[in-house]
């Protein structure tokens, strides 16, 4: 019984941490500088499509993509909406094939 309670507390803490991280995703990122760096853009594309390693910003992006595509960025801050729109417009213009693959992977409806 005690071990079950401990596991539940650990899981609740982990869920709260993930939720807090997701709520900050795309908040404090200089999107314009990232989008100017093609090597970094490719790394994020590979991360989101499970073709490469992910660092923290890439993992945050993977959490945000479904939220943006499926929920209209519900609960996002104005900065997150602005950054999401910049990224989407950039991807549609500069990497349309990768954007289509990302939409296929993350869009549910």
mmCIF file of N, CA and C in Angstrom:
data_model
loop_
_atom_site.group_PDB
_atom_site.id
_atom_site.type_symbol
_atom_site.label_atom_id
_atom_site.label_comp_id
_atom_site.label_asym_id
_atom_site.label_seq_id
_atom_site.Cartn_x
_atom_site.Cartn_y
_atom_site.Cartn_z
ATOM 1 N N UNK A 1 0.821 -1.196 0.000
ATOM 2 C CA UNK A 1 0.000 0.000 0.000
ATOM 3 C C UNK A 1 0.866 1.261 0.000
ATOM 4 N N UNK A 2 1.894 1.284 0.889
ATOM 5 C CA UNK A 2 2.769 2.460 0.952
ATOM 6 C C UNK A 2 3.496 2.662 -0.365
ATOM 7 N N UNK A 3 3.914 1.559 -0.992
ATOM 8 C CA UNK A 3 4.645 1.695 -2.264
ATOM 9 C C UNK A 3 3.733 2.242 -3.352
ATOM 10 N N UNK A 4 2.456 1.892 -3.325
ATOM 11 C CA UNK A 4 1.506 2.413 -4.301
ATOM 12 C C UNK A 4 1.339 3.922 -4.129
ATOM 13 N N UNK A 5 1.257 4.370 -2.898
ATOM 14 C CA UNK A 5 1.112 5.791 -2.612
ATOM 15 C C UNK A 5 2.360 6.536 -3.077
ATOM 16 N N UNK A 6 3.539 5.977 -2.806
ATOM 17 C CA UNK A 6 4.787 6.610 -3.218
ATOM 18 C C UNK A 6 4.842 6.723 -4.740
ATOM 19 N N UNK A 7 4.469 5.657 -5.436
ATOM 20 C CA UNK A 7 4.465 5.667 -6.899
ATOM 21 C C UNK A 7 3.501 6.735 -7.415
ATOM 22 N N UNK A 8 2.319 6.832 -6.822
ATOM 23 C CA UNK A 8 1.342 7.833 -7.252
ATOM 24 C C UNK A 8 1.853 9.253 -7.018
ATOM 25 N N UNK A 9 2.511 9.479 -5.900
ATOM 26 C CA UNK A 9 3.069 10.800 -5.611
ATOM 27 C C UNK A 9 4.166 11.147 -6.619
ATOM 28 N N UNK A 10 5.033 10.179 -6.919
ATOM 29 C CA UNK A 10 6.095 10.405 -7.895
ATOM 30 C C UNK A 10 5.498 10.695 -9.270
ATOM 31 N N UNK A 11 4.497 9.924 -9.680
ATOM 32 C CA UNK A 11 3.860 10.148 -10.970
ATOM 33 C C UNK A 11 3.171 11.516 -11.026
ATOM 34 N N UNK A 12 2.527 11.899 -9.958
ATOM 35 C CA UNK A 12 1.864 13.216 -9.918
ATOM 36 C C UNK A 12 2.904 14.335 -10.014
ATOM 37 N N UNK A 13 4.029 14.173 -9.330
ATOM 38 C CA UNK A 13 5.103 15.181 -9.408
ATOM 39 C C UNK A 13 5.670 15.264 -10.813
ATOM 40 N N UNK A 14 5.868 14.113 -11.427
ATOM 41 C CA UNK A 14 6.383 14.077 -12.790
ATOM 42 C C UNK A 14 5.396 14.739 -13.749
ATOM 43 N N UNK A 15 4.128 14.444 -13.608
ATOM 44 C CA UNK A 15 3.106 15.046 -14.469
ATOM 45 C C UNK A 15 3.075 16.564 -14.291
ATOM 46 N N UNK A 16 3.196 17.030 -13.068
ATOM 47 C CA UNK A 16 3.203 18.474 -12.814
ATOM 48 C C UNK A 16 4.430 19.124 -13.438
ATOM 49 N N UNK A 17 5.568 18.456 -13.362
ATOM 50 C CA UNK A 17 6.794 18.989 -13.957
ATOM 51 C C UNK A 17 6.660 19.070 -15.469
ATOM 52 N N UNK A 18 6.157 18.014 -16.088
ATOM 53 C CA UNK A 18 5.970 17.992 -17.544
ATOM 54 C C UNK A 18 4.979 19.069 -17.959
ATOM 55 N N UNK A 19 3.900 19.210 -17.201
ATOM 56 C CA UNK A 19 2.904 20.227 -17.514
ATOM 57 C C UNK A 19 3.505 21.633 -17.410
ATOM 58 N N UNK A 20 4.303 21.875 -16.382
ATOM 59 C CA UNK A 20 4.933 23.180 -16.220
ATOM 60 C C UNK A 20 5.911 23.454 -17.352
ATOM 61 N N UNK A 21 6.672 22.432 -17.757
ATOM 62 C CA UNK A 21 7.604 22.602 -18.871
ATOM 63 C C UNK A 21 6.849 22.885 -20.162
ATOM 64 N N UNK A 22 5.761 22.168 -20.386
ATOM 65 C CA UNK A 22 4.977 22.368 -21.601
ATOM 66 C C UNK A 22 4.380 23.765 -21.623
ATOM 67 N N UNK A 23 3.990 24.265 -20.447
ATOM 68 C CA UNK A 23 3.390 25.595 -20.416
ATOM 69 C C UNK A 23 4.408 26.682 -20.755
ATOM 70 N N UNK A 24 5.702 26.387 -20.614
ATOM 71 C CA UNK A 24 6.750 27.363 -20.919
ATOM 72 C C UNK A 24 7.335 27.151 -22.318
ATOM 73 N N UNK A 25 6.960 26.081 -22.997
ATOM 74 C CA UNK A 25 7.509 25.790 -24.313
ATOM 75 C C UNK A 25 7.241 26.949 -25.264
ATOM 76 N N UNK A 26 8.223 27.294 -26.045
ATOM 77 C CA UNK A 26 8.166 28.371 -27.030
ATOM 78 C C UNK A 26 7.966 29.748 -26.406
ATOM 79 N N UNK A 27 8.078 29.840 -25.122
ATOM 80 C CA UNK A 27 7.874 31.119 -24.435
ATOM 81 C C UNK A 27 9.140 31.972 -24.473
ATOM 82 N N UNK A 28 10.266 31.378 -24.169
ATOM 83 C CA UNK A 28 11.516 32.127 -24.032
ATOM 84 C C UNK A 28 12.537 31.732 -25.095
ATOM 85 N N UNK A 29 12.072 31.448 -26.283
ATOM 86 C CA UNK A 29 12.944 31.038 -27.381
ATOM 87 C C UNK A 29 13.003 32.170 -28.403
ATOM 88 N N UNK A 30 14.198 32.482 -28.851
ATOM 89 C CA UNK A 30 14.370 33.486 -29.905
ATOM 90 C C UNK A 30 14.146 32.782 -31.243
ATOM 91 N N UNK A 31 12.895 32.680 -31.631
ATOM 92 C CA UNK A 31 12.494 31.912 -32.805
ATOM 93 C C UNK A 31 13.162 32.449 -34.077
ATOM 94 N N UNK A 32 13.267 33.749 -34.211
ATOM 95 C CA UNK A 32 13.865 34.318 -35.418
ATOM 96 C C UNK A 32 15.303 33.844 -35.602
ATOM 97 N N UNK A 33 16.080 33.831 -34.524
ATOM 98 C CA UNK A 33 17.462 33.354 -34.622
ATOM 99 C C UNK A 33 17.523 31.861 -34.914
ATOM 100 N N UNK A 34 16.625 31.100 -34.323
ATOM 101 C CA UNK A 34 16.591 29.659 -34.593
ATOM 102 C C UNK A 34 16.291 29.418 -36.067
ATOM 103 N N UNK A 35 15.309 30.126 -36.607
ATOM 104 C CA UNK A 35 14.903 29.894 -37.990
ATOM 105 C C UNK A 35 15.961 30.351 -38.995
ATOM 106 N N UNK A 36 16.875 31.197 -38.571
ATOM 107 C CA UNK A 36 17.981 31.617 -39.439
ATOM 108 C C UNK A 36 19.092 30.571 -39.492
ATOM 109 N N UNK A 37 19.071 29.617 -38.581
ATOM 110 C CA UNK A 37 20.116 28.608 -38.472
ATOM 111 C C UNK A 37 19.603 27.290 -39.064
ATOM 112 N N UNK A 38 19.890 27.065 -40.332
ATOM 113 C CA UNK A 38 19.349 25.897 -41.035
ATOM 114 C C UNK A 38 19.765 24.572 -40.386
ATOM 115 N N UNK A 39 20.974 24.537 -39.839
ATOM 116 C CA UNK A 39 21.442 23.320 -39.175
ATOM 117 C C UNK A 39 20.572 23.009 -37.949
ATOM 118 N N UNK A 40 20.243 24.047 -37.197
ATOM 119 C CA UNK A 40 19.393 23.874 -36.021
ATOM 120 C C UNK A 40 17.966 23.534 -36.427
ATOM 121 N N UNK A 41 17.458 24.163 -37.473
ATOM 122 C CA UNK A 41 16.117 23.850 -37.969
ATOM 123 C C UNK A 41 16.043 22.371 -38.343
ATOM 124 N N UNK A 42 17.061 21.888 -39.049
ATOM 125 C CA UNK A 42 17.080 20.467 -39.444
ATOM 126 C C UNK A 42 17.094 19.560 -38.213
ATOM 127 N N UNK A 43 17.848 19.958 -37.198
ATOM 128 C CA UNK A 43 17.905 19.155 -35.976
ATOM 129 C C UNK A 43 16.523 19.073 -35.316
ATOM 130 N N UNK A 44 15.796 20.212 -35.283
ATOM 131 C CA UNK A 44 14.454 20.200 -34.695
ATOM 132 C C UNK A 44 13.486 19.378 -35.551
ATOM 133 N N UNK A 45 13.604 19.487 -36.862
ATOM 134 C CA UNK A 45 12.751 18.687 -37.746
ATOM 135 C C UNK A 45 13.011 17.203 -37.493
ATOM 136 N N UNK A 46 14.279 16.821 -37.465
ATOM 137 C CA UNK A 46 14.622 15.415 -37.222
ATOM 138 C C UNK A 46 14.134 14.944 -35.858
ATOM 139 N N UNK A 47 14.221 15.815 -34.866
ATOM 140 C CA UNK A 47 13.719 15.472 -33.530
ATOM 141 C C UNK A 47 12.217 15.217 -33.572
ATOM 142 N N UNK A 48 11.471 16.157 -34.152
ATOM 143 C CA UNK A 48 10.009 16.023 -34.144
ATOM 144 C C UNK A 48 9.529 14.827 -34.951
ATOM 145 N N UNK A 49 10.316 14.428 -35.942
ATOM 146 C CA UNK A 49 9.927 13.280 -36.779
ATOM 147 C C UNK A 49 10.621 11.988 -36.351
ATOM 148 N N UNK A 50 11.217 12.004 -35.156
ATOM 149 C CA UNK A 50 11.872 10.819 -34.584
ATOM 150 C C UNK A 50 13.014 10.307 -35.456
ATOM 151 N N UNK A 51 13.676 11.209 -36.179
ATOM 152 C CA UNK A 51 14.801 10.818 -37.030
ATOM 153 C C UNK A 51 16.140 11.179 -36.413
ATOM 154 N N UNK A 52 16.110 11.813 -35.249
ATOM 155 C CA UNK A 52 17.350 12.239 -34.611
ATOM 156 C C UNK A 52 17.145 12.520 -33.137
ATOM 157 N N UNK A 53 18.243 12.871 -32.494
ATOM 158 C CA UNK A 53 18.208 13.171 -31.065
ATOM 159 C C UNK A 53 17.420 14.446 -30.789
ATOM 160 N N UNK A 54 16.904 14.529 -29.573
ATOM 161 C CA UNK A 54 16.177 15.722 -29.139
ATOM 162 C C UNK A 54 16.826 16.274 -27.883
ATOM 163 N N UNK A 55 17.050 17.575 -27.870
ATOM 164 C CA UNK A 55 17.436 18.250 -26.644
ATOM 165 C C UNK A 55 16.176 18.899 -26.071
ATOM 166 N N UNK A 56 16.287 19.623 -24.972
ATOM 167 C CA UNK A 56 15.097 20.092 -24.254
ATOM 168 C C UNK A 56 14.155 20.925 -25.127
ATOM 169 N N UNK A 57 14.667 21.874 -25.896
ATOM 170 C CA UNK A 57 13.769 22.673 -26.729
ATOM 171 C C UNK A 57 13.051 21.806 -27.757
ATOM 172 N N UNK A 58 13.719 20.807 -28.281
ATOM 173 C CA UNK A 58 13.083 19.881 -29.218
ATOM 174 C C UNK A 58 11.988 19.074 -28.551
ATOM 175 N N UNK A 59 12.252 18.617 -27.333
ATOM 176 C CA UNK A 59 11.219 17.869 -26.591
ATOM 177 C C UNK A 59 10.033 18.772 -26.283
ATOM 178 N N UNK A 60 10.311 20.038 -25.931
ATOM 179 C CA UNK A 60 9.225 20.996 -25.683
ATOM 180 C C UNK A 60 8.396 21.204 -26.955
ATOM 181 N N UNK A 61 9.084 21.291 -28.073
ATOM 182 C CA UNK A 61 8.400 21.474 -29.359
ATOM 183 C C UNK A 61 7.479 20.292 -29.646
ATOM 184 N N UNK A 62 7.947 19.083 -29.360
ATOM 185 C CA UNK A 62 7.133 17.887 -29.586
ATOM 186 C C UNK A 62 5.880 17.887 -28.717
ATOM 187 N N UNK A 63 5.945 18.509 -27.561
ATOM 188 C CA UNK A 63 4.771 18.625 -26.688
ATOM 189 C C UNK A 63 3.818 19.687 -27.234
ATOM 190 N N UNK A 64 4.382 20.760 -27.769
ATOM 191 C CA UNK A 64 3.564 21.879 -28.250
ATOM 192 C C UNK A 64 2.860 21.592 -29.569
ATOM 193 N N UNK A 65 3.483 20.837 -30.451
ATOM 194 C CA UNK A 65 2.914 20.635 -31.790
ATOM 195 C C UNK A 65 1.479 20.103 -31.737
ATOM 196 N N UNK A 66 1.194 19.028 -31.002
ATOM 197 C CA UNK A 66 -0.196 18.562 -30.954
ATOM 198 C C UNK A 66 -1.145 19.597 -30.354
ATOM 199 N N UNK A 67 -0.653 20.319 -29.377
ATOM 200 C CA UNK A 67 -1.469 21.363 -28.736
ATOM 201 C C UNK A 67 -1.830 22.453 -29.742
ATOM 202 N N UNK A 68 -0.873 22.820 -30.574
ATOM 203 C CA UNK A 68 -1.105 23.856 -31.577
ATOM 204 C C UNK A 68 -2.024 23.327 -32.676
ATOM 205 N N UNK A 69 -1.728 22.140 -33.188
ATOM 206 C CA UNK A 69 -2.477 21.603 -34.325
ATOM 207 C C UNK A 69 -3.876 21.125 -33.958
ATOM 208 N N UNK A 70 -4.037 20.570 -32.774
ATOM 209 C CA UNK A 70 -5.299 19.923 -32.423
ATOM 210 C C UNK A 70 -6.194 20.750 -31.505
ATOM 211 N N UNK A 71 -5.607 21.700 -30.802
ATOM 212 C CA UNK A 71 -6.384 22.478 -29.836
ATOM 213 C C UNK A 71 -6.352 23.967 -30.135
ATOM 214 N N UNK A 72 -5.804 24.348 -31.290
ATOM 215 C CA UNK A 72 -5.704 25.767 -31.622
ATOM 216 C C UNK A 72 -4.867 26.540 -30.625
ATOM 217 N N UNK A 73 -3.909 25.849 -30.021
ATOM 218 C CA UNK A 73 -3.011 26.439 -29.022
ATOM 219 C C UNK A 73 -3.799 26.924 -27.807
ATOM 220 N N UNK A 74 -4.808 26.162 -27.446
ATOM 221 C CA UNK A 74 -5.628 26.481 -26.280
ATOM 222 C C UNK A 74 -4.748 26.590 -25.034
ATOM 223 N N UNK A 75 -4.906 27.665 -24.314
ATOM 224 C CA UNK A 75 -4.133 27.874 -23.101
ATOM 225 C C UNK A 75 -2.750 28.453 -23.342
ATOM 226 N N UNK A 76 -2.420 28.738 -24.596
ATOM 227 C CA UNK A 76 -1.115 29.316 -24.915
ATOM 228 C C UNK A 76 -1.082 30.798 -24.556
ATOM 229 N N UNK A 77 0.101 31.264 -24.252
ATOM 230 C CA UNK A 77 0.299 32.692 -24.038
ATOM 231 C C UNK A 77 0.347 33.378 -25.398
ATOM 232 N N UNK A 78 0.173 34.692 -25.434
ATOM 233 C CA UNK A 78 0.304 35.403 -26.713
ATOM 234 C C UNK A 78 1.669 35.161 -27.380
ATOM 235 N N UNK A 79 2.734 35.087 -26.587
ATOM 236 C CA UNK A 79 4.074 34.838 -27.134
ATOM 237 C C UNK A 79 4.162 33.443 -27.759
ATOM 238 N N UNK A 80 3.553 32.451 -27.133
ATOM 239 C CA UNK A 80 3.557 31.100 -27.688
ATOM 240 C C UNK A 80 2.784 31.047 -29.001
ATOM 241 N N UNK A 81 1.662 31.752 -29.070
ATOM 242 C CA UNK A 81 0.883 31.808 -30.310
ATOM 243 C C UNK A 81 1.702 32.477 -31.406
ATOM 244 N N UNK A 82 2.329 33.597 -31.083
ATOM 245 C CA UNK A 82 3.154 34.315 -32.046
ATOM 246 C C UNK A 82 4.294 33.418 -32.552
ATOM 247 N N UNK A 83 5.004 32.770 -31.639
ATOM 248 C CA UNK A 83 6.113 31.907 -32.037
ATOM 249 C C UNK A 83 5.640 30.697 -32.826
ATOM 250 N N UNK A 84 4.529 30.125 -32.433
ATOM 251 C CA UNK A 84 3.975 28.982 -33.175
ATOM 252 C C UNK A 84 3.636 29.382 -34.604
ATOM 253 N N UNK A 85 2.998 30.534 -34.760
ATOM 254 C CA UNK A 85 2.639 31.003 -36.103
ATOM 255 C C UNK A 85 3.878 31.266 -36.956
ATOM 256 N N UNK A 86 4.917 31.837 -36.361
ATOM 257 C CA UNK A 86 6.160 32.064 -37.101
ATOM 258 C C UNK A 86 6.759 30.747 -37.582
ATOM 259 N N UNK A 87 6.793 29.774 -36.693
ATOM 260 C CA UNK A 87 7.367 28.472 -37.042
ATOM 261 C C UNK A 87 6.555 27.798 -38.140
ATOM 262 N N UNK A 88 5.240 27.802 -37.999
ATOM 263 C CA UNK A 88 4.376 27.157 -38.998
ATOM 264 C C UNK A 88 4.538 27.824 -40.361
ATOM 265 N N UNK A 89 4.498 29.142 -40.392
ATOM 266 C CA UNK A 89 4.662 29.850 -41.669
ATOM 267 C C UNK A 89 6.029 29.561 -42.293
ATOM 268 N N UNK A 90 7.071 29.554 -41.479
ATOM 269 C CA UNK A 90 8.412 29.239 -41.960
ATOM 270 C C UNK A 90 8.456 27.828 -42.543
ATOM 271 N N UNK A 91 7.898 26.880 -41.813
ATOM 272 C CA UNK A 91 7.930 25.481 -42.265
ATOM 273 C C UNK A 91 7.145 25.296 -43.559
ATOM 274 N N UNK A 92 5.973 25.906 -43.645
ATOM 275 C CA UNK A 92 5.162 25.778 -44.858
ATOM 276 C C UNK A 92 5.885 26.347 -46.078
ATOM 277 N N UNK A 93 6.622 27.434 -45.878
ATOM 278 C CA UNK A 93 7.327 28.093 -46.973
ATOM 279 C C UNK A 93 8.641 27.410 -47.324
ATOM 280 N N UNK A 94 9.418 27.046 -46.304
ATOM 281 C CA UNK A 94 10.784 26.582 -46.523
ATOM 282 C C UNK A 94 10.979 25.073 -46.451
ATOM 283 N N UNK A 95 10.073 24.371 -45.794
ATOM 284 C CA UNK A 95 10.186 22.917 -45.632
ATOM 285 C C UNK A 95 8.800 22.269 -45.748
ATOM 286 N N UNK A 96 8.114 22.479 -46.881
ATOM 287 C CA UNK A 96 6.730 21.998 -46.980
ATOM 288 C C UNK A 96 6.595 20.481 -46.839
ATOM 289 N N UNK A 97 7.540 19.719 -47.348
ATOM 290 C CA UNK A 97 7.472 18.259 -47.212
ATOM 291 C C UNK A 97 7.599 17.819 -45.765
ATOM 292 N N UNK A 98 8.543 18.421 -45.049
ATOM 293 C CA UNK A 98 8.709 18.100 -43.626
ATOM 294 C C UNK A 98 7.501 18.565 -42.825
ATOM 295 N N UNK A 99 6.948 19.738 -43.187
ATOM 296 C CA UNK A 99 5.765 20.223 -42.469
ATOM 297 C C UNK A 99 4.598 19.261 -42.672
ATOM 298 N N UNK A 100 4.421 18.767 -43.886
ATOM 299 C CA UNK A 100 3.346 17.795 -44.154
ATOM 300 C C UNK A 100 3.547 16.538 -43.304
ATOM 301 N N UNK A 101 4.785 16.085 -43.180
ATOM 302 C CA UNK A 101 5.070 14.896 -42.370
ATOM 303 C C UNK A 101 4.793 15.167 -40.896
ATOM 304 N N UNK A 102 5.123 16.358 -40.418
ATOM 305 C CA UNK A 102 4.852 16.724 -39.020
ATOM 306 C C UNK A 102 3.348 16.773 -38.775
ATOM 307 N N UNK A 103 2.617 17.385 -39.691
ATOM 308 C CA UNK A 103 1.153 17.431 -39.539
ATOM 309 C C UNK A 103 0.561 16.027 -39.510
ATOM 310 N N UNK A 104 1.035 15.169 -40.392
ATOM 311 C CA UNK A 104 0.540 13.792 -40.431
ATOM 312 C C UNK A 104 0.815 13.083 -39.109
ATOM 313 N N UNK A 105 1.992 13.298 -38.568
ATOM 314 C CA UNK A 105 2.385 12.628 -37.319
ATOM 315 C C UNK A 105 1.615 13.139 -36.110
ATOM 316 N N UNK A 106 1.370 14.435 -36.033
ATOM 317 C CA UNK A 106 0.846 15.022 -34.804
ATOM 318 C C UNK A 106 -0.618 15.442 -34.844
ATOM 319 N N UNK A 107 -1.188 15.620 -36.016
ATOM 320 C CA UNK A 107 -2.580 16.076 -36.097
ATOM 321 C C UNK A 107 -3.511 14.875 -35.944
ATOM 322 N N UNK A 108 -4.508 15.017 -35.091
ATOM 323 C CA UNK A 108 -5.391 13.887 -34.815
ATOM 324 C C UNK A 108 -6.755 14.011 -35.471
ATOM 325 N N UNK A 109 -7.104 15.150 -35.986
ATOM 326 C CA UNK A 109 -8.457 15.289 -36.503
ATOM 327 C C UNK A 109 -8.556 15.754 -37.837
#
